[in-house]
Coordinates of N, CA and C and ligand atoms in Angstrom, one line a residue:
M1 N 0.8 -1.2 0.0 CA 0.0 0.0 0.0 C 0.9 1.2 0.0
V2 N 0.5 2.2 -0.8 CA 1.3 3.5 -0.8 C 0.4 4.6 -0.5
E3 N 1.0 5.5 0.4 CA 0.3 6.7 0.8 C 1.1 7.9 0.4
K4 N 0.4 9.0 0.0 CA 1.1 10.2 -0.3 C 0.9 11.2 0.8
Y5 N 1.9 11.8 1.2 CA 1.8 12.8 2.3 C 2.4 14.1 2.0
E6 N 1.8 15.2 2.4 CA 2.5 16.5 2.3 C 3.1 16.8 3.7
G7 N 4.4 17.1 3.7 CA 5.1 17.2 5.0 C 6.4 17.9 4.9
I8 N 6.9 18.1 6.1 CA 8.2 18.8 6.3 C 9.1 17.8 7.1
V9 N 10.4 17.7 6.6 CA 11.3 16.8 7.3 C 11.8 17.4 8.6
I10 N 11.5 16.7 9.7 CA 11.9 17.3 11.0 C 13.1 16.5 11.7
K11 N 13.4 15.4 11.1 CA 14.6 14.7 11.7 C 15.2 13.7 10.6
T12 N 16.5 13.6 10.6 CA 17.1 12.5 9.7 C 18.2 11.9 10.5
I13 N 18.2 10.6 10.4 CA 19.3 9.8 11.0 C 19.9 8.9 10.0
D14 N 21.3 9.0 9.9 CA 22.0 8.1 8.9 C 21.8 6.7 9.4
Y15 N 21.6 5.8 8.4 CA 21.4 4.4 8.7 C 22.3 3.6 7.7
G16 N 23.3 3.0 8.2 CA 24.2 2.2 7.3 C 25.0 3.1 6.4
E17 N 25.5 2.5 5.3 CA 26.4 3.2 4.4 C 25.7 4.3 3.7
S18 N 24.4 4.0 3.2 CA 23.8 5.0 2.3 C 22.4 5.3 2.6
N19 N 21.9 4.8 3.7 CA 20.4 5.0 3.9 C 20.2 6.1 5.0
K20 N 19.0 6.6 5.0 CA 18.6 7.5 6.0 C 17.2 7.1 6.6
I21 N 17.0 7.3 7.9 CA 15.7 7.2 8.4 C 15.2 8.7 8.6
V22 N 14.1 8.9 7.9 CA 13.6 10.3 7.8 C 12.3 10.4 8.6
T23 N 12.2 11.4 9.5 CA 11.0 11.7 10.2 C 10.3 12.9 9.6
I24 N 9.1 12.8 9.2 CA 8.3 13.8 8.5 C 7.1 14.2 9.3
F25 N 6.9 15.5 9.5 CA 5.6 15.9 10.1 C 4.6 16.2 8.9
T26 N 3.6 15.5 8.9 CA 2.7 15.5 7.7 C 1.3 16.2 8.0
R27 N 0.7 16.7 7.0 CA -0.6 17.3 7.2 C -1.6 16.2 7.4
E28 N -1.5 15.1 6.8 CA -2.5 14.0 6.8 C -2.4 13.1 8.0
A29 N -1.2 12.9 8.6 CA -1.1 11.9 9.6 C -0.2 12.2 10.7
G30 N 0.1 13.5 10.9 CA 1.1 13.9 11.9 C 2.5 13.3 11.7
K31 N 3.1 12.9 12.7 CA 4.5 12.5 12.6 C 4.7 11.1 12.1
I32 N 5.4 10.9 11.0 CA 5.7 9.5 10.5 C 7.2 9.4 10.1
A33 N 7.7 8.2 10.2 CA 9.1 7.9 9.8 C 9.1 7.0 8.6
G34 N 10.1 7.1 7.8 CA 10.3 6.2 6.7 C 11.8 5.9 6.4
M35 N 12.0 4.8 5.9 CA 13.4 4.4 5.5 C 13.6 4.8 4.1
A36 N 14.6 5.7 3.9 CA 14.9 6.2 2.5 C 16.2 5.5 2.1
R37 N 16.1 4.5 1.3 CA 17.3 3.7 0.9 C 18.0 4.5 -0.2
G38 N 19.4 4.6 0.1 CA 20.2 5.2 -0.9 C 20.2 6.8 -0.8
A39 N 19.5 7.3 0.1 CA 19.3 8.8 0.2 C 20.5 9.5 0.5
K40 N 21.5 8.8 1.1 CA 22.8 9.5 1.5 C 23.7 9.8 0.3
K41 N 23.4 9.0 -0.8 CA 24.2 9.2 -2.0 C 23.8 10.5 -2.7
T42 N 24.8 11.3 -3.1 CA 24.4 12.6 -3.7 C 23.7 12.5 -5.0
N43 N 23.8 11.4 -5.7 CA 23.1 11.3 -7.0 C 21.7 10.7 -6.8
S44 N 21.3 10.4 -5.6 CA 20.0 9.8 -5.4 C 18.9 10.8 -5.6
R45 N 17.8 10.4 -6.1 CA 16.7 11.3 -6.3 C 16.1 11.7 -5.0
L46 N 16.4 10.9 -3.9 CA 15.9 11.2 -2.6 C 16.8 12.2 -1.8
A47 N 18.0 12.4 -2.3 CA 19.0 13.2 -1.5 C 18.4 14.6 -1.1
G48 N 17.9 15.3 -2.1 CA 17.3 16.7 -1.8 C 16.1 16.7 -0.9
P49 N 15.1 15.9 -1.3 CA 13.8 16.0 -0.5 C 14.0 15.4 0.9
T50 N 15.0 14.6 1.2 CA 15.1 14.1 2.5 C 16.1 14.8 3.4
Q51 N 16.5 16.0 3.0 CA 17.3 16.9 3.9 C 16.4 17.5 5.0
L52 N 17.0 17.8 6.1 CA 16.3 18.4 7.2 C 15.6 19.7 6.7
F53 N 14.4 20.0 7.0 CA 13.6 21.2 6.7 C 12.9 21.1 5.3
S54 N 13.3 20.1 4.5 CA 12.6 20.1 3.2 C 11.1 19.9 3.3
Y55 N 10.5 20.7 2.4 CA 9.0 20.6 2.4 C 8.6 20.0 1.1
G56 N 7.7 19.0 1.1 CA 7.4 18.4 -0.1 C 6.3 17.3 0.0
Y57 N 6.2 16.5 -1.0 CA 5.3 15.3 -1.0 C 6.1 14.1 -0.9
F58 N 5.7 13.2 -0.1 CA 6.4 12.0 0.2 C 5.5 10.7 0.1
M59 N 6.0 9.8 -0.7 CA 5.3 8.6 -1.0 C 5.9 7.4 -0.1
I60 N 5.1 6.9 0.8 CA 5.6 5.9 1.7 C 4.8 4.6 1.5
Y61 N 5.6 3.5 1.4 CA 5.0 2.2 1.1 C 5.0 1.4 2.4
G62 N 4.0 0.6 2.5 CA 3.9 -0.4 3.7 C 3.2 0.3 4.8
N63 N 2.4 -0.5 5.5 CA 1.6 0.1 6.6 C 1.9 -0.6 8.0
R64 N 2.8 -1.5 8.0 CA 3.1 -2.1 9.3 C 4.6 -1.7 9.6
G65 N 4.8 -1.3 10.9 CA 6.2 -0.9 11.3 C 6.6 0.4 10.5
M66 N 7.9 0.5 10.2 CA 8.4 1.7 9.5 C 8.2 1.4 8.0
G67 N 7.6 2.4 7.3 CA 7.4 2.2 5.8 C 8.7 2.6 5.1
A68 N 8.6 2.3 3.8 CA 9.8 2.7 2.9 C 9.4 4.0 2.2
L69 N 10.3 4.9 2.3 CA 10.1 6.2 1.6 C 10.8 6.0 0.2
Q70 N 10.0 5.8 -0.8 CA 10.6 5.5 -2.1 C 10.6 6.6 -3.1
Q71 N 9.7 7.5 -2.9 CA 9.6 8.7 -3.8 C 9.3 9.9 -3.1
A72 N 9.9 11.0 -3.5 CA 9.5 12.3 -2.9 C 9.7 13.4 -3.9
E73 N 8.9 14.5 -3.7 CA 8.9 15.6 -4.6 C 9.0 16.8 -3.8
L74 N 10.1 17.6 -4.1 CA 10.3 18.8 -3.3 C 9.4 19.9 -3.7
I75 N 8.8 20.6 -2.7 CA 8.0 21.8 -3.0 C 9.0 23.0 -2.7
S76 N 9.6 22.9 -1.6 CA 10.6 24.0 -1.3 C 11.7 23.4 -0.3
S77 N 12.9 23.8 -0.6 CA 14.0 23.4 0.3 C 14.2 24.4 1.5
L78 N 13.5 25.5 1.5 CA 13.7 26.5 2.5 C 15.1 26.9 2.5
R79 N 15.6 27.3 1.4 CA 17.0 27.6 1.1 C 17.6 28.7 2.0
A80 N 16.8 29.7 2.2 CA 17.4 30.8 3.1 C 17.7 30.3 4.5
I81 N 16.9 29.4 5.0 CA 17.2 28.8 6.3 C 18.6 28.1 6.2
R82 N 18.7 27.2 5.2 CA 19.8 26.4 5.1 C 21.1 27.2 5.0
E83 N 21.0 28.3 4.3 CA 22.2 29.1 4.1 C 22.6 30.1 5.2
D84 N 21.9 30.1 6.3 CA 22.2 31.0 7.3 C 22.2 30.3 8.7
I85 N 23.4 30.4 9.3 CA 23.6 29.6 10.5 C 22.6 30.0 11.6
F86 N 22.2 31.3 11.7 CA 21.3 31.7 12.7 C 19.9 31.1 12.4
K87 N 19.4 31.3 11.2 CA 18.1 30.8 10.8 C 18.1 29.3 11.0
T88 N 19.2 28.6 10.7 CA 19.3 27.2 10.8 C 19.1 26.8 12.3
A89 N 19.7 27.6 13.2 CA 19.6 27.3 14.6 C 18.1 27.4 15.1
Y90 N 17.4 28.5 14.7 CA 16.0 28.6 15.1 C 15.2 27.5 14.5
A91 N 15.4 27.2 13.3 CA 14.6 26.2 12.6 C 14.8 24.8 13.2
T92 N 16.1 24.6 13.7 CA 16.4 23.3 14.3 C 15.6 23.1 15.6
Y93 N 15.6 24.2 16.3 CA 14.8 24.2 17.6 C 13.3 24.0 17.3
I94 N 12.7 24.6 16.3 CA 11.3 24.5 16.0 C 11.0 23.0 15.7
V95 N 11.8 22.4 14.8 CA 11.5 21.0 14.4 C 11.8 20.0 15.6
E96 N 12.8 20.3 16.4 CA 13.0 19.5 17.6 C 11.9 19.5 18.6
L97 N 11.3 20.8 18.7 CA 10.2 20.9 19.6 C 9.0 20.2 19.1
I98 N 8.7 20.2 17.8 CA 7.6 19.5 17.2 C 7.8 18.0 17.4
D99 N 9.1 17.5 17.2 CA 9.4 16.1 17.4 C 9.1 15.6 18.8
K100 N 9.6 16.4 19.8 CA 9.5 16.0 21.2 C 8.1 16.1 21.7
A101 N 7.3 17.0 21.1 CA 6.0 17.3 21.7 C 4.9 16.4 21.1
T102 N 5.2 15.6 20.1 CA 4.2 14.8 19.4 C 4.5 13.3 19.4
G103 N 3.5 12.5 19.3 CA 3.7 11.1 19.1 C 3.5 10.7 17.7
E104 N 3.8 9.5 17.3 CA 3.7 9.0 15.9 C 2.2 9.0 15.5
K105 N 2.0 9.4 14.3 CA 0.7 9.2 13.7 C -0.5 9.9 14.5
E106 N -0.2 11.0 15.1 CA -1.3 11.7 15.8 C -1.6 12.8 14.8
R107 N -2.8 12.7 14.1 CA -3.1 13.6 13.1 C -3.4 15.0 13.7
N108 N -2.9 16.0 13.2 CA -3.1 17.4 13.7 C -2.8 18.4 12.6
P109 N -3.8 18.6 11.7 CA -3.6 19.6 10.6 C -3.3 21.0 11.1
F110 N -3.9 21.4 12.2 CA -3.6 22.7 12.8 C -2.1 22.8 13.1
L111 N -1.5 21.8 13.7 CA -0.1 21.9 14.0 C 0.8 21.8 12.8
F112 N 0.3 21.1 11.8 CA 1.1 21.1 10.5 C 1.1 22.5 9.9
E113 N 0.0 23.2 9.9 CA -0.1 24.6 9.4 C 0.8 25.5 10.2
L114 N 0.8 25.3 11.5 CA 1.6 26.2 12.4 C 3.1 26.0 12.1
L115 N 3.5 24.7 11.9 CA 4.9 24.4 11.6 C 5.2 25.0 10.2
H116 N 4.4 24.7 9.3 CA 4.6 25.2 7.9 C 4.8 26.7 7.8
Q117 N 3.8 27.4 8.4 CA 3.8 28.9 8.4 C 5.1 29.4 9.2
T118 N 5.4 28.8 10.3 CA 6.6 29.2 11.1 C 7.9 29.1 10.3
M119 N 8.0 28.0 9.6 CA 9.2 27.8 8.8 C 9.2 28.8 7.6
Q120 N 8.1 29.0 7.0 CA 8.0 30.0 5.9 C 8.5 31.4 6.4
Y121 N 8.0 31.8 7.6 CA 8.4 33.1 8.1 C 9.9 33.2 8.4
I122 N 10.4 32.1 8.9 CA 11.9 32.1 9.2 C 12.7 32.2 7.9
N123 N 12.2 31.5 6.9 CA 12.8 31.5 5.6 C 12.7 32.8 5.0
E124 N 11.6 33.6 5.2 CA 11.5 34.9 4.7 C 12.3 35.9 5.7
E125 N 12.0 37.2 5.6 CA 12.8 38.1 6.4 C 12.1 38.5 7.7
Y126 N 11.3 37.7 8.2 CA 10.7 38.0 9.5 C 11.7 37.8 10.7
D127 N 11.5 38.5 11.7 CA 12.4 38.4 12.9 C 12.3 37.0 13.5
P128 N 13.3 36.2 13.4 CA 13.2 34.8 13.9 C 13.0 34.7 15.4
D129 N 13.4 35.7 16.2 CA 13.2 35.7 17.6 C 11.7 35.8 17.9
I130 N 11.0 36.7 17.2 CA 9.6 36.9 17.4 C 8.8 35.7 16.9
V131 N 9.2 35.2 15.7 CA 8.5 34.0 15.1 C 8.6 32.8 16.0
T132 N 9.8 32.7 16.6 CA 10.0 31.5 17.5 C 9.2 31.7 18.8
N133 N 9.1 32.9 19.3 CA 8.3 33.1 20.5 C 6.8 32.9 20.2
I134 N 6.3 33.3 19.0 CA 4.9 33.0 18.7 C 4.7 31.5 18.6
F135 N 5.6 30.8 18.0 CA 5.6 29.3 17.9 C 5.5 28.7 19.3
E136 N 6.4 29.2 20.2 CA 6.4 28.6 21.5 C 5.1 28.8 22.3
M137 N 4.5 30.0 22.1 CA 3.3 30.3 22.8 C 2.2 29.4 22.2
K138 N 2.2 29.2 20.9 CA 1.2 28.3 20.3 C 1.4 26.9 20.6
M139 N 2.6 26.5 20.9 CA 2.9 25.1 21.2 C 2.4 24.7 22.7
L140 N 2.1 25.7 23.5 CA 1.8 25.4 24.9 C 0.6 24.4 25.0
N141 N -0.5 24.7 24.3 CA -1.6 23.8 24.3 C -1.3 22.4 23.8
V142 N -0.4 22.3 22.8 CA 0.0 21.0 22.3 C 0.7 20.2 23.4
L143 N 1.4 20.9 24.3 CA 2.1 20.3 25.4 C 1.2 20.1 26.6
G144 N -0.1 20.5 26.5 CA -1.0 20.3 27.6 C -0.9 21.4 28.6
L145 N -0.4 22.6 28.2 CA -0.2 23.7 29.1 C -1.2 24.8 28.8
Y146 N -1.9 25.3 29.8 CA -2.9 26.3 29.5 C -2.7 27.5 30.5
P147 N -1.7 28.4 30.3 CA -1.6 29.5 31.2 C -2.8 30.5 31.0
E148 N -3.1 31.1 32.1 CA -4.2 32.1 32.1 C -3.6 33.4 31.5
M149 N -4.1 33.8 30.2 CA -3.5 35.0 29.6 C -4.6 36.1 29.4
N150 N -5.8 35.8 29.8 CA -6.9 36.7 29.6 C -7.0 37.7 30.8
R151 N -6.8 37.2 32.0 CA -7.1 38.0 33.2 C -6.1 37.5 34.3
C152 N -6.2 38.2 35.4 CA -5.4 37.8 36.5 C -5.7 36.4 36.9
A153 N -4.7 35.5 37.0 CA -4.9 34.1 37.4 C -5.4 33.9 38.8
V154 N -5.2 35.0 39.7 CA -5.6 34.9 41.1 C -7.0 35.4 41.2
C155 N -7.2 36.7 40.8 CA -8.5 37.4 41.2 C -9.4 37.6 40.0
G156 N -8.9 37.3 38.8 CA -9.8 37.5 37.6 C -9.8 38.9 37.0
N157 N -9.1 39.8 37.7 CA -9.0 41.2 37.2 C -8.6 41.3 35.7
T158 N -9.3 42.1 34.9 CA -9.0 42.2 33.5 C -8.3 43.5 33.2
E159 N -8.5 44.5 34.0 CA -7.9 45.9 33.8 C -6.9 46.1 34.9
A160 N -5.6 45.9 34.6 CA -4.6 46.2 35.6 C -3.2 46.2 35.0
Q161 N -2.3 46.5 35.8 CA -0.9 46.3 35.5 C -0.6 44.8 35.7
F162 N 0.0 44.1 34.7 CA 0.2 42.7 34.9 C 1.7 42.3 34.9
G163 N 1.9 41.3 35.7 CA 3.2 40.6 35.6 C 2.9 39.1 35.2
F164 N 3.9 38.2 35.3 CA 3.6 36.8 35.0 C 4.0 36.0 36.2
S165 N 3.1 35.1 36.6 CA 3.4 34.2 37.7 C 3.6 32.8 37.3
I166 N 4.7 32.2 37.5 CA 4.9 30.8 37.2 C 4.1 30.0 38.2
K167 N 4.1 30.4 39.4 CA 3.4 29.7 40.5 C 1.8 29.7 40.2
E168 N 1.3 30.8 39.8 CA -0.2 30.9 39.6 C -0.5 30.5 38.1
N169 N 0.5 30.1 37.3 CA 0.2 29.7 35.9 C -0.5 30.7 35.1
G170 N 0.0 32.0 35.1 CA -0.5 32.9 34.2 C -0.2 34.4 34.6
L171 N -1.0 35.3 34.0 CA -0.8 36.7 34.3 C -1.3 36.9 35.8
I172 N -0.6 37.9 36.4 CA -1.0 38.2 37.8 C -1.1 39.7 37.8
C173 N -2.1 40.3 38.5 CA -2.3 41.7 38.5 C -1.6 42.4 39.7
H174 N -1.5 43.7 39.6 CA -0.7 44.4 40.6 C -1.3 44.3 42.0
E175 N -2.6 44.0 42.1 CA -3.2 43.9 43.4 C -2.8 42.5 44.0
C176 N -2.4 41.6 43.2 CA -2.1 40.2 43.7 C -0.6 39.9 43.7
F177 N 0.2 40.9 43.3 CA 1.7 40.6 43.3 C 2.2 39.9 44.5
E178 N 1.6 40.3 45.7 CA 2.1 39.7 46.9 C 1.8 38.2 47.1
K179 N 0.9 37.7 46.3 CA 0.6 36.3 46.4 C 1.7 35.5 45.8
D180 N 2.5 36.1 45.0 CA 3.7 35.4 44.4 C 4.9 36.3 44.4
P181 N 5.7 36.3 45.5 CA 6.8 37.2 45.6 C 7.8 37.0 44.4
H182 N 7.8 35.8 43.7 CA 8.7 35.6 42.6 C 8.1 35.9 41.3
F183 N 7.0 36.7 41.2 CA 6.4 36.9 39.9 C 7.4 37.6 39.0
F184 N 7.2 37.5 37.7 CA 8.1 38.0 36.7 C 7.5 39.4 36.2
P185 N 8.2 40.5 36.5 CA 7.6 41.8 36.1 C 7.7 41.9 34.6
L186 N 6.6 42.5 34.0 CA 6.6 42.6 32.6 C 6.2 44.1 32.2
S187 N 6.8 44.6 31.1 CA 6.2 45.8 30.6 C 4.9 45.6 30.0
Q188 N 4.0 46.6 29.9 CA 2.7 46.3 29.4 C 2.7 46.0 27.9
T189 N 3.8 46.4 27.2 CA 4.0 46.0 25.8 C 4.2 44.5 25.7
S190 N 5.0 44.0 26.6 CA 5.2 42.5 26.6 C 3.9 41.7 26.9
V191 N 3.1 42.3 27.8 CA 1.9 41.6 28.2 C 1.0 41.5 26.9
K192 N 0.9 42.7 26.2 CA 0.1 42.7 25.0 C 0.6 41.7 23.9
L193 N 1.9 41.6 23.8 CA 2.5 40.7 22.8 C 2.3 39.3 23.2
L194 N 2.5 39.0 24.4 CA 2.3 37.6 24.9 C 0.9 37.1 24.6
R195 N -0.1 38.0 24.9 CA -1.5 37.6 24.6 C -1.7 37.5 23.1
L196 N -1.1 38.4 22.3 CA -1.3 38.3 20.9 C -0.7 37.0 20.4
F197 N 0.5 36.7 20.8 CA 1.2 35.5 20.3 C 0.3 34.2 20.7
Y198 N -0.3 34.3 21.8 CA -1.0 33.1 22.3 C -2.3 32.9 21.5
F199 N -3.0 34.0 21.2 CA -4.4 33.9 20.7 C -4.5 34.2 19.2
F200 N -3.6 34.9 18.6 CA -4.0 35.4 17.2 C -3.7 34.3 16.2
D201 N -4.2 34.4 15.0 CA -4.0 33.5 13.9 C -2.6 33.8 13.3
I202 N -1.8 32.9 13.3 CA -0.4 33.1 12.8 C -0.3 33.5 11.3
H203 N -1.3 33.2 10.6 CA -1.3 33.6 9.2 C -1.5 35.1 9.0
R204 N -1.9 35.8 10.1 CA -2.1 37.2 10.0 C -1.0 38.0 10.5
L205 N 0.2 37.4 10.7 CA 1.3 38.2 11.1 C 1.7 39.2 10.1
G206 N 1.7 40.5 10.5 CA 2.1 41.5 9.6 C 3.6 41.9 9.9
S207 N 4.0 43.0 9.4 CA 5.4 43.4 9.8 C 5.3 43.8 11.3
I208 N 6.3 43.3 12.0 CA 6.3 43.5 13.5 C 7.7 43.9 13.9
S209 N 7.8 45.0 14.6 CA 9.1 45.4 15.1 C 9.1 45.6 16.6
V210 N 9.9 44.9 17.3 CA 9.9 44.9 18.7 C 11.3 45.4 19.3
K211 N 11.2 46.2 20.2 CA 12.5 46.8 20.8 C 13.3 45.7 21.5
P212 N 14.6 45.8 21.4 CA 15.5 44.7 22.0 C 15.2 44.4 23.4
E213 N 14.9 45.4 24.3 CA 14.6 45.1 25.7 C 13.3 44.3 25.8
T214 N 12.3 44.6 25.0 CA 11.1 43.9 25.0 C 11.3 42.4 24.6
K215 N 12.1 42.3 23.5 CA 12.4 40.9 23.0 C 13.1 40.1 24.1
K216 N 14.0 40.7 24.8 CA 14.7 40.0 25.9 C 13.7 39.5 27.0
E217 N 12.8 40.4 27.3 CA 11.8 40.1 28.3 C 10.9 38.9 27.9
L218 N 10.4 39.0 26.6 CA 9.6 37.9 26.1 C 10.3 36.6 26.1
K219 N 11.5 36.6 25.7 CA 12.3 35.4 25.6 C 12.5 34.8 27.0
N220 N 12.8 35.7 28.0 CA 13.1 35.2 29.3 C 11.9 34.6 30.0
V221 N 10.7 35.3 29.8 CA 9.5 34.8 30.5 C 9.1 33.5 29.8
I222 N 9.2 33.4 28.5 CA 8.8 32.1 27.8 C 9.7 31.0 28.2
S223 N 11.0 31.3 28.2 CA 12.0 30.2 28.6 C 11.8 29.7 30.0
L224 N 11.5 30.7 30.9 CA 11.3 30.3 32.3 C 10.0 29.4 32.4
Y225 N 9.0 29.7 31.7 CA 7.8 28.9 31.7 C 8.0 27.5 31.1
Y226 N 8.8 27.5 30.0 CA 9.1 26.2 29.4 C 10.0 25.3 30.4
D227 N 11.0 26.0 31.0 CA 11.8 25.3 32.0 C 11.0 24.7 33.1
E228 N 10.0 25.4 33.6 CA 9.3 25.0 34.7 C 8.3 23.9 34.3
Y229 N 7.6 24.0 33.2 CA 6.4 23.2 33.0 C 6.5 22.2 31.8
S230 N 7.4 22.4 30.8 CA 7.3 21.6 29.6 C 7.9 20.2 29.8
G231 N 8.8 20.1 30.7 CA 9.5 18.8 30.9 C 10.5 18.5 29.8
L232 N 10.8 19.6 29.0 CA 11.7 19.4 27.8 C 13.1 20.0 28.2
N233 N 14.1 19.4 27.6 CA 15.5 20.1 27.8 C 16.2 19.8 26.4
L234 N 16.0 20.8 25.5 CA 16.4 20.5 24.1 C 17.8 21.1 23.8
K235 N 18.6 20.2 23.2 CA 19.9 20.6 22.8 C 19.9 21.9 21.9
S236 N 18.9 21.9 21.0 CA 18.8 23.0 20.0 C 18.5 24.3 20.8
K237 N 17.8 24.2 21.9 CA 17.4 25.4 22.6 C 18.7 25.9 23.4
R238 N 19.4 25.0 23.9 CA 20.7 25.4 24.6 C 21.6 26.1 23.6
F239 N 21.7 25.5 22.4 CA 22.5 26.1 21.3 C 22.0 27.5 21.0
L240 N 20.7 27.7 20.8 CA 20.2 29.0 20.5 C 20.6 30.0 21.6
D241 N 20.5 29.6 22.9 CA 20.8 30.5 24.0 C 22.3 30.9 23.9
Q242 N 23.1 29.9 23.6 CA 24.6 30.2 23.4 C 24.8 31.2 22.3
L243 N 24.1 31.1 21.2 CA 24.2 32.0 20.1 C 23.8 33.4 20.5
D244 N 22.8 33.5 21.3 CA 22.3 34.8 21.9 C 23.4 35.5 22.6
K245 N 24.1 34.7 23.5 CA 25.1 35.3 24.3 C 26.3 35.8 23.4
L246 N 26.5 35.0 22.4 CA 27.6 35.4 21.4 C 27.2 36.7 20.7
K247 N 25.9 36.8 20.3 CA 25.5 38.0 19.6 C 25.6 39.2 20.5
D248 N 25.3 39.0 21.9 CA 25.5 40.1 22.8 C 26.9 40.6 22.9
Q249 N 27.9 39.7 22.7 CA 29.3 40.0 22.9 C 29.8 40.7 21.6
I250 N 29.2 40.5 20.5 CA 29.7 41.1 19.2 C 29.4 42.6 19.2
Ligands
ZN301 ZN1 -5.3 39.9 40.7

């Protein structure tokens, strides 16, 4: 039996002299893996489409255990990502997060769209920090996390100065700051952006320009939340953090 999938390559592992095991996140069936025989050879028709981040159509044979990836058709190689070490680092984190947050064959077309759109934005000239933060906020529900972003997580206040509380799992208003002495102070711009990232439709991202100090705040609060609740410790995220420090030094 052969099935055709639209997908993005999120992981590849070399297997033997010339083969690759390719993990693809697909629109039709979520995460699936396939054995691509000969794909490591540069003259293989599979060499291009089975590279990390490739977006295309994949024909997989067999329905028990791991199928054989015998044909693939590239739609886009996301070349700008491949040619830029910083973009590559962001995209590597995105695909690792998808891989770690999902099980095999859990169909989720919404998540495919999110991945697809996020990779397109990074491939284009959008700010990869902001695109990554949006992706992280949108992945929270996939990870089973539901921070309160509409109102104060303690008293329900909707009109206030807000900070973020790890302990209370969401925004906390100035009247409740004492309930969590370790609350994370936020500028009101950051509050607005966090809400926007969490709730809005990613296809509607216009040009967005965010001040460096706001970007730092967003990154710190999202990282803190992930460290506390996601249960993930990703190599690609540590690498991104190292790159950040490097950028600060330049
Ligand atoms: Zn409150």
